Short mmCIF file of C-alpha atoms in Angstrom, two decimals:
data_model
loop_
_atom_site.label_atom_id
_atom_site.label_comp_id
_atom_site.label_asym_id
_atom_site.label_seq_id
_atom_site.Cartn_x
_atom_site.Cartn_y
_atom_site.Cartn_z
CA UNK A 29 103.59 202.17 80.32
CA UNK A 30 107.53 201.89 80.57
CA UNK A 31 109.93 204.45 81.69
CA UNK A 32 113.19 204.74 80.13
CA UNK A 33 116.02 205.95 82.45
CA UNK A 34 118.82 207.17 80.21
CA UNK A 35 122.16 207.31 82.28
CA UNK A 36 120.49 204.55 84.81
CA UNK A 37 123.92 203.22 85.80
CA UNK A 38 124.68 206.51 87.91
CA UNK A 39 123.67 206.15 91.34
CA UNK A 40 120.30 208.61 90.58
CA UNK A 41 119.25 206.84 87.91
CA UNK A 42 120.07 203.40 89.37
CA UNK A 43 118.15 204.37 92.24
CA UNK A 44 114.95 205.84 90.44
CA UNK A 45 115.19 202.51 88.37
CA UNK A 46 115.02 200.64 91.50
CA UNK A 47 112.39 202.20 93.32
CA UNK A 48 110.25 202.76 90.24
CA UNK A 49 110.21 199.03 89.35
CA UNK A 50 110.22 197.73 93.10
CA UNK A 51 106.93 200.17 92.86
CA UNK A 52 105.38 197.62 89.75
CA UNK A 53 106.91 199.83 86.78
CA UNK A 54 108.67 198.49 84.18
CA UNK A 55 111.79 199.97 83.63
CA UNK A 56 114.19 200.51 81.20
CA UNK A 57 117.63 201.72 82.00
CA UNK A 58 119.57 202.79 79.32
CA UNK A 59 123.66 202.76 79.21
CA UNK A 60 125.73 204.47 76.88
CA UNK A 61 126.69 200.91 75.76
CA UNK A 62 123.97 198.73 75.76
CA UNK A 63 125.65 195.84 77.99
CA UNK A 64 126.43 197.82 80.63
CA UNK A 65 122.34 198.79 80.23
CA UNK A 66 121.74 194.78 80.30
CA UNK A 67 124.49 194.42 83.00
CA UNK A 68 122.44 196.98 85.80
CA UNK A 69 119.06 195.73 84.76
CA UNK A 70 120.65 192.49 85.54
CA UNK A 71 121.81 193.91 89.12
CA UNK A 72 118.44 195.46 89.85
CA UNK A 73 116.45 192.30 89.08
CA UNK A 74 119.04 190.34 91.63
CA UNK A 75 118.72 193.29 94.40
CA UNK A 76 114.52 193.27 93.50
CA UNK A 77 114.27 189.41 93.83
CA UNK A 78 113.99 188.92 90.58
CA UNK A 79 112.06 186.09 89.85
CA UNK A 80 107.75 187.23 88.79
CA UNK A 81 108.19 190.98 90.18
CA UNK A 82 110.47 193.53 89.20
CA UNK A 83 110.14 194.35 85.37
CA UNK A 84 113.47 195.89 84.75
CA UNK A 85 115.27 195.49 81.29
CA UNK A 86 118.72 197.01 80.15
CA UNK A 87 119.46 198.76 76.61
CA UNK A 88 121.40 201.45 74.98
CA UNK A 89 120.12 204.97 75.79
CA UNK A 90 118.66 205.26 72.55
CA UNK A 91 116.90 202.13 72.58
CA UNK A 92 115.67 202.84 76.57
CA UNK A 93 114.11 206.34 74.84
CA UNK A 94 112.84 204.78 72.11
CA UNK A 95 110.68 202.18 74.52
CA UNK A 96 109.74 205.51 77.29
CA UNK A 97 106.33 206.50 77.82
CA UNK A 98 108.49 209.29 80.27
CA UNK A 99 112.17 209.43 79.38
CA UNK A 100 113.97 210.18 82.85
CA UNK A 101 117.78 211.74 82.00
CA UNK A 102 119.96 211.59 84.61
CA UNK A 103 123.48 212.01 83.43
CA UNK A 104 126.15 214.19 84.69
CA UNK A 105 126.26 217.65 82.85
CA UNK A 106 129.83 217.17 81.31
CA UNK A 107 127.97 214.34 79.10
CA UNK A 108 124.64 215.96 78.89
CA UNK A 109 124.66 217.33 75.57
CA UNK A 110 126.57 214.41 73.60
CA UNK A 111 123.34 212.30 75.23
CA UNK A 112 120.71 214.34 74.67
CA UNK A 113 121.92 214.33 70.73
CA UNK A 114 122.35 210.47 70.86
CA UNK A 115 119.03 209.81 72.25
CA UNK A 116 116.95 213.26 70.27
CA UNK A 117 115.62 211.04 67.25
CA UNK A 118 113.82 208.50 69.39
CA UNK A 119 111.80 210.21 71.80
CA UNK A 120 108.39 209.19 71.19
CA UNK A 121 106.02 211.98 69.70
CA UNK A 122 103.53 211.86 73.24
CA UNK A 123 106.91 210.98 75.68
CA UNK A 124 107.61 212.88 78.99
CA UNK A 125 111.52 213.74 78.91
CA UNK A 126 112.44 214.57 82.45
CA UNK A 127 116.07 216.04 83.21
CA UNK A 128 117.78 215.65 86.64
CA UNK A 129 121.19 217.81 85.51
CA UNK A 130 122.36 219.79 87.47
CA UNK A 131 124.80 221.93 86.49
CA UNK A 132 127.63 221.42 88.92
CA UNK A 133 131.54 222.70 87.96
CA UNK A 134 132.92 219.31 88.63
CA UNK A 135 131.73 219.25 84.92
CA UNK A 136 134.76 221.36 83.99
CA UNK A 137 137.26 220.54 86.70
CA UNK A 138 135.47 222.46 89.61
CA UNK A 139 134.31 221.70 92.75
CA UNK A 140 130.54 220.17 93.36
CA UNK A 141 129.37 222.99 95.52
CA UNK A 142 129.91 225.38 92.64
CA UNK A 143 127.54 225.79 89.61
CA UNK A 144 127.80 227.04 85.85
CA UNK A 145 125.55 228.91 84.17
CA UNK A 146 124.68 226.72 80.50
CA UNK A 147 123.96 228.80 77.66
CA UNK A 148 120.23 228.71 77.83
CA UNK A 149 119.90 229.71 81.13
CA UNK A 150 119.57 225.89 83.03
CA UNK A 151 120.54 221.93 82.10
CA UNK A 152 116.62 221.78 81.89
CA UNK A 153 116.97 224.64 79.24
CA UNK A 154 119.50 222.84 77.49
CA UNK A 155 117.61 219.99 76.94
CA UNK A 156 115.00 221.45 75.68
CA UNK A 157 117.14 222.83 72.83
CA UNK A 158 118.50 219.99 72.27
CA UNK A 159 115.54 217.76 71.84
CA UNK A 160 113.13 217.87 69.13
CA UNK A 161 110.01 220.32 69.50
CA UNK A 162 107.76 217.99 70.67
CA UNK A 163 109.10 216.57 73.64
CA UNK A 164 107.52 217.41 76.69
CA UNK A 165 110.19 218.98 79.45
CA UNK A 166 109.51 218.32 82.53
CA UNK A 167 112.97 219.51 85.16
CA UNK A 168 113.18 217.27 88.69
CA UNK A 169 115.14 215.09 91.00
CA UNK A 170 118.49 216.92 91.06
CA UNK A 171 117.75 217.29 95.30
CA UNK A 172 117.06 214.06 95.72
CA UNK A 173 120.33 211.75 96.84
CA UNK A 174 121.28 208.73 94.57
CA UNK A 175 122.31 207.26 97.82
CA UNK A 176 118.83 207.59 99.58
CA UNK A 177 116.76 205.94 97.08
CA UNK A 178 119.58 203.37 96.70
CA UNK A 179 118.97 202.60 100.15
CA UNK A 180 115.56 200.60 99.27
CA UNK A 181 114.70 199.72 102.98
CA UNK A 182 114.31 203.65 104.32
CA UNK A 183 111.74 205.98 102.43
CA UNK A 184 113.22 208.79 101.08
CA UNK A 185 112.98 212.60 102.90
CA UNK A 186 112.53 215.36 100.68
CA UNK A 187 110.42 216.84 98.37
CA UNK A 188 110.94 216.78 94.26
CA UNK A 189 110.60 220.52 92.74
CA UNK A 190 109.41 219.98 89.23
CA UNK A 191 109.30 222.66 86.71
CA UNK A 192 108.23 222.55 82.76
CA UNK A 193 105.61 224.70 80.98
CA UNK A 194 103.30 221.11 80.03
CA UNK A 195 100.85 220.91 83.11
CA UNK A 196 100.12 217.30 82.34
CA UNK A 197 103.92 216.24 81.98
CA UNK A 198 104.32 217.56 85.74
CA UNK A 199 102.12 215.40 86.60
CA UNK A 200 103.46 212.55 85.01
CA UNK A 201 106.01 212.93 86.70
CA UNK A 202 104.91 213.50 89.48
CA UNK A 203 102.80 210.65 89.93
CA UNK A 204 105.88 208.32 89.48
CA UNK A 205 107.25 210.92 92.96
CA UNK A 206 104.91 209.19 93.96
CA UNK A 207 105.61 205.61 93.59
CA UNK A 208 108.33 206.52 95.90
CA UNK A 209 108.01 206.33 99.63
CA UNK A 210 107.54 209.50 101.76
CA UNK A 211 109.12 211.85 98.55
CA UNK A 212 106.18 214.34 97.36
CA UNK A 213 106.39 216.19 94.32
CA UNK A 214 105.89 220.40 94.29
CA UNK A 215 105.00 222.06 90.98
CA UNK A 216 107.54 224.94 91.15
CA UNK A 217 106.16 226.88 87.94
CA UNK A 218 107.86 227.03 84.27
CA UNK A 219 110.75 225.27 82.98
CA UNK A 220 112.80 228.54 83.52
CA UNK A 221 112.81 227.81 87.39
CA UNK A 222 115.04 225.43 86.57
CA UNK A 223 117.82 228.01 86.46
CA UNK A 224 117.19 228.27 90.57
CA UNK A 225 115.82 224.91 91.43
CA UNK A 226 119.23 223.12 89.30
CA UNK A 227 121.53 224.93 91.79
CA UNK A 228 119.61 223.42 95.13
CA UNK A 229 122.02 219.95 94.28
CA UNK A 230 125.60 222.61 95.39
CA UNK A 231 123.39 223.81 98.23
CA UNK A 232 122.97 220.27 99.61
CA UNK A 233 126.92 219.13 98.60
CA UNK A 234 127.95 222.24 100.75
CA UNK A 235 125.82 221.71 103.65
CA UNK A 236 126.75 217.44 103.80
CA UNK A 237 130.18 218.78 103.42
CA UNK A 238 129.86 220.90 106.53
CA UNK A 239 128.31 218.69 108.69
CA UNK A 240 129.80 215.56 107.53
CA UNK A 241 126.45 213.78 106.16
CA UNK A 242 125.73 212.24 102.62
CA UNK A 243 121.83 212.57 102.32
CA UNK A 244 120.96 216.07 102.71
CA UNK A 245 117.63 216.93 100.85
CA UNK A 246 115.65 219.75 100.45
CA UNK A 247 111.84 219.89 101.93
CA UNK A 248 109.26 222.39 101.05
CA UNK A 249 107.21 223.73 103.72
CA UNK A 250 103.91 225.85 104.06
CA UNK A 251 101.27 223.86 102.82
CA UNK A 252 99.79 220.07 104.64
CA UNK A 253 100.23 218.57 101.10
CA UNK A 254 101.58 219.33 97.61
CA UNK A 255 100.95 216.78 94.50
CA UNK A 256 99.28 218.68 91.66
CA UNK A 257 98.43 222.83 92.26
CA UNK A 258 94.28 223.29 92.85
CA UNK A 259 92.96 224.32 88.60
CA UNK A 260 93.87 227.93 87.27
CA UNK A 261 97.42 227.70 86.70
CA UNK A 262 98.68 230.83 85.63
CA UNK B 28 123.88 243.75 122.72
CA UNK B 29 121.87 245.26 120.08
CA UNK B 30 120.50 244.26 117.09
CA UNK B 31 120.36 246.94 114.30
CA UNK B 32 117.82 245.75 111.79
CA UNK B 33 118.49 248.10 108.67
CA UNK B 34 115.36 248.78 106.56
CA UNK B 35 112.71 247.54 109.76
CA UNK B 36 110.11 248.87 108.28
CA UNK B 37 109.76 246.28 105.37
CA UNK B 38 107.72 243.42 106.64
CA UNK B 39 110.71 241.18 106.84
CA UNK B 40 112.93 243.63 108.59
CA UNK B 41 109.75 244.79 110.99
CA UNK B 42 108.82 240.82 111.58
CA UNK B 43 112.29 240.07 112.80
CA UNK B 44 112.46 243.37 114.98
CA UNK B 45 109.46 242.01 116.57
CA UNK B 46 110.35 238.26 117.20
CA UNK B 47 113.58 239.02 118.49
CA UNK B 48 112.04 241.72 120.58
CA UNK B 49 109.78 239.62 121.91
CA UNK B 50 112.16 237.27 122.67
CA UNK B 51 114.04 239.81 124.94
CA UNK B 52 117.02 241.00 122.74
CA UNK B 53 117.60 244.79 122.23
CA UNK B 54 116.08 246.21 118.80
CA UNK B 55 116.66 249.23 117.22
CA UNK B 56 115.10 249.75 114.01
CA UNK B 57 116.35 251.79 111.22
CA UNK B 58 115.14 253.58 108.48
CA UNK B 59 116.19 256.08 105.92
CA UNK B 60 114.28 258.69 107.74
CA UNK B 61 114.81 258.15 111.27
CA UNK B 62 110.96 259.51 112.06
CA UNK B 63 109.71 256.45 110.49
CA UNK B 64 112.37 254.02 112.25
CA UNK B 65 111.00 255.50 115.54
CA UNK B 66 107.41 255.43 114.17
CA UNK B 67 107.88 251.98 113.54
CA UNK B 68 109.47 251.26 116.78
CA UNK B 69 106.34 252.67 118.56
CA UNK B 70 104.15 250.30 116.38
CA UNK B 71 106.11 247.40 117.63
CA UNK B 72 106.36 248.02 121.16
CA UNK B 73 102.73 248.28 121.01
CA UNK B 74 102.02 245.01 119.29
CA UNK B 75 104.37 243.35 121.75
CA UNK B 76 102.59 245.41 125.00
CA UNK B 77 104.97 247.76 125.76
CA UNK B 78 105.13 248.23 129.11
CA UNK B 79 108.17 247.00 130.75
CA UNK B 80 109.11 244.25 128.24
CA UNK B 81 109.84 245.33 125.04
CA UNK B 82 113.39 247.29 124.37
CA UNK B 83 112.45 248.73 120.48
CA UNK B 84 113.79 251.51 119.34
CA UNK B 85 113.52 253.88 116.14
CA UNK B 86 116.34 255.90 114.66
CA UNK B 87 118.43 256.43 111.04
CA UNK B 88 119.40 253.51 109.55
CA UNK B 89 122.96 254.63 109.90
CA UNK B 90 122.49 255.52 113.79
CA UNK B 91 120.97 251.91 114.19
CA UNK B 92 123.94 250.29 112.79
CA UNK B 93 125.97 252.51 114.86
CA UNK B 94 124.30 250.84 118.01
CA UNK B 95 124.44 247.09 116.44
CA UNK B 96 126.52 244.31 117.24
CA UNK B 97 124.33 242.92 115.15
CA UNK B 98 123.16 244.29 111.95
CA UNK B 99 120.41 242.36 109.93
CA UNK B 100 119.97 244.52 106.65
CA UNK B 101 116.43 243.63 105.31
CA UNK B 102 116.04 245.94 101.99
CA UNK B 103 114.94 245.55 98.49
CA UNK B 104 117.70 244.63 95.88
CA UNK B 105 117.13 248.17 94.38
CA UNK B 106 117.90 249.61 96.88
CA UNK B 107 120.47 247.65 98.33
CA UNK B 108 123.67 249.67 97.61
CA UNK B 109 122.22 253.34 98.00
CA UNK B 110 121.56 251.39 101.89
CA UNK B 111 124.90 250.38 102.06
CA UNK B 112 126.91 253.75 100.99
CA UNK B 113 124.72 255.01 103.70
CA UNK B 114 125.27 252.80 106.43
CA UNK B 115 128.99 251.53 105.96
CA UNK B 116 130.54 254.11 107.89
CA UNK B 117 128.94 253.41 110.69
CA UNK B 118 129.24 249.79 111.00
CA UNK B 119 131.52 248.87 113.95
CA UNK B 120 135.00 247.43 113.80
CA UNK B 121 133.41 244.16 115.49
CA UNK B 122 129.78 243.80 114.14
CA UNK B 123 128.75 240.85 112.37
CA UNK B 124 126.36 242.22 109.72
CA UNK B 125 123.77 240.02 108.08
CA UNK B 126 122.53 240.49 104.60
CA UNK B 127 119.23 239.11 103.70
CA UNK B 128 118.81 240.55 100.14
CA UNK B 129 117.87 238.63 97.20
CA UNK B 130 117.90 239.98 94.06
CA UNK B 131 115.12 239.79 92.40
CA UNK B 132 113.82 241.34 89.50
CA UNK B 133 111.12 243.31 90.63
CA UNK B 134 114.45 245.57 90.91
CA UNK B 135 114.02 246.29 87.20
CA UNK B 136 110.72 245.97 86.92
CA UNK B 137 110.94 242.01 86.44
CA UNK B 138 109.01 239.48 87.87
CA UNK B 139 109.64 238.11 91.79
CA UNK B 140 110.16 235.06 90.50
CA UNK B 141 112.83 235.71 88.19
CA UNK B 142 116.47 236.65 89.87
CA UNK B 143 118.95 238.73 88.51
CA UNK B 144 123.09 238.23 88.96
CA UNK B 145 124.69 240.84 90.70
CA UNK B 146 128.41 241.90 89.24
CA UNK B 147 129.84 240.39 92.69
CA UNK B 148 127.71 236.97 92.20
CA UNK B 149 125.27 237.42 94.75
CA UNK B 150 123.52 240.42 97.22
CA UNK B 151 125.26 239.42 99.67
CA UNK B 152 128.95 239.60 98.03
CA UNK B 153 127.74 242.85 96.54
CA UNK B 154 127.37 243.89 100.36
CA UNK B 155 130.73 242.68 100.95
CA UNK B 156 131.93 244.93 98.76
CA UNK B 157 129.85 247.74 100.14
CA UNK B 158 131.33 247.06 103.38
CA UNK B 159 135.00 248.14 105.21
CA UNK B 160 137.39 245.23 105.35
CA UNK B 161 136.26 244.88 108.79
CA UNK B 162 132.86 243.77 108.47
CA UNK B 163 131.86 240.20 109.27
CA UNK B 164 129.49 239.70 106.70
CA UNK B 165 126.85 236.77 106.56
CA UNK B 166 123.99 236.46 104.29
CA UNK B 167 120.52 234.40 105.38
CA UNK B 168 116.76 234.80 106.37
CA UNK B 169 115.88 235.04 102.39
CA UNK B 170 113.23 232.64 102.92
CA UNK B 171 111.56 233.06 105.53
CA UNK B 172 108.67 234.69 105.14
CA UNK B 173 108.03 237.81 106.39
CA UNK B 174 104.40 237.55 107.00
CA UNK B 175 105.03 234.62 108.87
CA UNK B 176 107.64 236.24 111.12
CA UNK B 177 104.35 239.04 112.25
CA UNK B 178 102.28 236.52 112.43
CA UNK B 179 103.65 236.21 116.32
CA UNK B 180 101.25 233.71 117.36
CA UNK B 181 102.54 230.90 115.35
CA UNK B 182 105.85 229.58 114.89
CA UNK B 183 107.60 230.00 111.94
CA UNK B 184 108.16 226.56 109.56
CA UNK B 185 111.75 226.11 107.72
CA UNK B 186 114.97 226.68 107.89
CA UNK B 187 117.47 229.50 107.49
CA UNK B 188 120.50 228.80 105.38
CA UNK B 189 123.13 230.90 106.90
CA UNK B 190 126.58 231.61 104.62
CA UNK B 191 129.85 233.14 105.25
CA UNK B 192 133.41 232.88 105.55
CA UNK B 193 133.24 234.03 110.48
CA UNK B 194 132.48 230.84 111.68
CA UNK B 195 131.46 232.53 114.72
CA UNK B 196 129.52 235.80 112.92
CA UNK B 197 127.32 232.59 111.10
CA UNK B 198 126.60 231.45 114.32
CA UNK B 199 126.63 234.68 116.22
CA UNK B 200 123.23 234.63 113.89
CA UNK B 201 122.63 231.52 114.27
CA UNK B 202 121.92 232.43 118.21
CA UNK B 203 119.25 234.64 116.88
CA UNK B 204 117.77 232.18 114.60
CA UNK B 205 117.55 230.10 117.12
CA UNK B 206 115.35 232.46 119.25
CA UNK B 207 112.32 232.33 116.88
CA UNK B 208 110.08 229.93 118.12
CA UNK B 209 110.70 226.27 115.66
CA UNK B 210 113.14 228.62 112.93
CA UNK B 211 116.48 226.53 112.89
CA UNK B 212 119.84 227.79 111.13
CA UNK B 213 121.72 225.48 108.60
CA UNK B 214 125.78 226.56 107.67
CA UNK B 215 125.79 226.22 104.02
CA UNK B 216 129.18 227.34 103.84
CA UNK B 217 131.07 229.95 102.44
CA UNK B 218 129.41 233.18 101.45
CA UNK B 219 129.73 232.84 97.78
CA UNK B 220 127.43 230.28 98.42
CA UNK B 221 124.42 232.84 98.62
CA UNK B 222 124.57 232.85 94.50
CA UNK B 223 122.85 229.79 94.74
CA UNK B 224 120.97 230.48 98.30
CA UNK B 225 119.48 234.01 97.45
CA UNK B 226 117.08 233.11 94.86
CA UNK B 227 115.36 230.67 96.74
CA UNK B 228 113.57 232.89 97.20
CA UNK B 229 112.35 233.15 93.51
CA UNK B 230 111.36 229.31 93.89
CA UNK B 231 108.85 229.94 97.19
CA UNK B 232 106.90 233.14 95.17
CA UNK B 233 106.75 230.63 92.23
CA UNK B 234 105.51 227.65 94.48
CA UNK B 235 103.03 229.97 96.61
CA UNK B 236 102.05 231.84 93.19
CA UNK B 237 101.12 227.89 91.79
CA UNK B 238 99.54 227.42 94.76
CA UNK B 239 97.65 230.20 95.62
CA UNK B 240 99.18 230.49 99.27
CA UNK B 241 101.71 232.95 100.38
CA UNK B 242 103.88 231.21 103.36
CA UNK B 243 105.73 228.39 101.29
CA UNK B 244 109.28 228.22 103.15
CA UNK B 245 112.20 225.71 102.69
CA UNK B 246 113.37 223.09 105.12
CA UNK B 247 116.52 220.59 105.08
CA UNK B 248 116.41 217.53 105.68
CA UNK B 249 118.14 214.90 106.62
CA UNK B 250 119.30 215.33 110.00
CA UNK B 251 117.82 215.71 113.27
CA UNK B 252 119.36 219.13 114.21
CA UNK B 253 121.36 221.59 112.76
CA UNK B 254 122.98 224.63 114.31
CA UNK B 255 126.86 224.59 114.62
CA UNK B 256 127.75 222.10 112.54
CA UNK B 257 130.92 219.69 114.02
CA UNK B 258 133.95 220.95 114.75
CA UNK B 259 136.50 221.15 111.93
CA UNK B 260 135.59 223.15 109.04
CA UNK B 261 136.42 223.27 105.93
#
């Protein structure tokens, strides 16, 4: 299995690429031009030790999706539709496409604790649109700090919200949540939650603004575990 | 002081007339008919023994907010500005009046995990609006559950995002969060903020519905305490 992460020279993608292959995944991370791709998978091998262990190679984004059992897309919102159209034609017929978006106004010259609304309702929604019908669409990660999972010697706090209507895609997902010390993954219903869950990212900017912290995260509480809901989903 | 809880019949508004009863504060519930505020007062003294501890009373919602220095308003989005017509005159010139409504669309027959946008952006701006000039308006408790806050024998998990412009109104509730055994308060900022707060609460009826429990609640993490954040504010 290999899992393509398109925009992987951001700091969330970067990071996911680097925990994810520190966890024995290979990993793709895609660039919008394909040296940069080589360049970071270059970087990650050097920060992973390189040498037998970390599987990490570098592409274009098209290339990344082409190779991605689950196709993570974390790019920032201003570029997510030119992407999403660059990389639509090579998402494998079976592939998990998971997007991180979140819709933040820096996107159009506004401030990072401020949202838009996109046309179809969320970033997640977008993507869907954009893609081709089969894709799976699974929404996650936009809570979860770039930083934090940079920082490979510290598990990361926080729990991942996913949301997509494909049962078996969450848990794809989720599973690779997983790989990733102390994060847990909550099934937070349909891909339409996305319009609620997307905005969680301005929530967290505001409050590390306020109290002068970079690695806010949100945590869901209520239940001793999460992982994948007990059968009968509704 | 007194605390004017505005719709304390509702299990949210009754569940936080009780904690903060039993923590020693000065209640008075309100409700649009004042026989079922006072009803509901008697209910709750008897829960928390009566005797010489608990100070609950019953009255009109807009004879409770007359006696508030605090007002929590705890009603459904439906009803939300019918409450507030009703009430604003009698808010005083230095109360600090705390919105709690999220706006979701069971209002219109919708689903409660589906959200609606209110003209002003949020419940809590629409309240603004409601509201004289004067009022010091802060929005929070939309996730905590309100089950959990009757269920007095157990403390209450998460954290209460607390928005507004009053530095010291936020943490005028923030004093209050703090006396509900393990709730803590976070300052997410200004109150437009509650756009993106408010239908959090959506997420925890989608995550309970997935998970067939009803007490899911939100934390933040990512620091060791919250309250008043640092001096200097933005």
């Amino acid at each position: 299995m290999s899992i393509a992460v398109v925009g992987g020279t951001g700091d969330e993608g970067f990071g996911l690429a680097l925990r994810l292959a520190r966890a024995g995944e290979h990993v793709v991370i895609g660039s919008r031009i394909d040296e940069r791709g080589r360049a970071a998978a270059e970087k990650a091998r050097g920060i992973l030790g390189g040498g037998a262990g970390a599987r990490v190679d570098g592409a274009s984004n098209a290339e990344a999706t082409a190779a991605g059992d689950v196709v993570l897309v974390t790019v920032p919102f201003a570029a997510q539709a030119d992407i999403y159209r660059s990389i639509r034609d090579a998402v494998r017929r079976d592939a998990v496409v998971c997007d991180c978006t979140s819709p933040l106004a820096t996107a159009v010259g506004g401030r990072a604790w401020q949202v838009l609304r996109p046309w179809n309702g969320s970033a997640a929604e977008e993507a869907k649109a954009l893609l081709p019908p089969h894709a799976r669409v699974v929404s996650g990660f936009q809570a979860v700090s770039g930083e934090a999972l940079q920082e490979l010697e510290r598990p990361v706090e926080g729990d991942v919200l996913l949301c997509g209507a494909d049962a078996e895609a969450k848990a794809a997902v989720g599973a690779l949540v997983e790989k990733i010390p102390d994060l847990r993954w909550v099934d937070a219903g349909a891909l339409t939650m996305a319009r609620v869950i997307e905005p969680l990212t301005a929530i967290l900017v505001s409050v590390n603004r306020r109290y002068g912290i970079r690695t806010a995260g949100i945590g869901v509480t209520g239940r001793d575990g999460w992982g994948r809901p007990p059968a009968k989903e509704a």
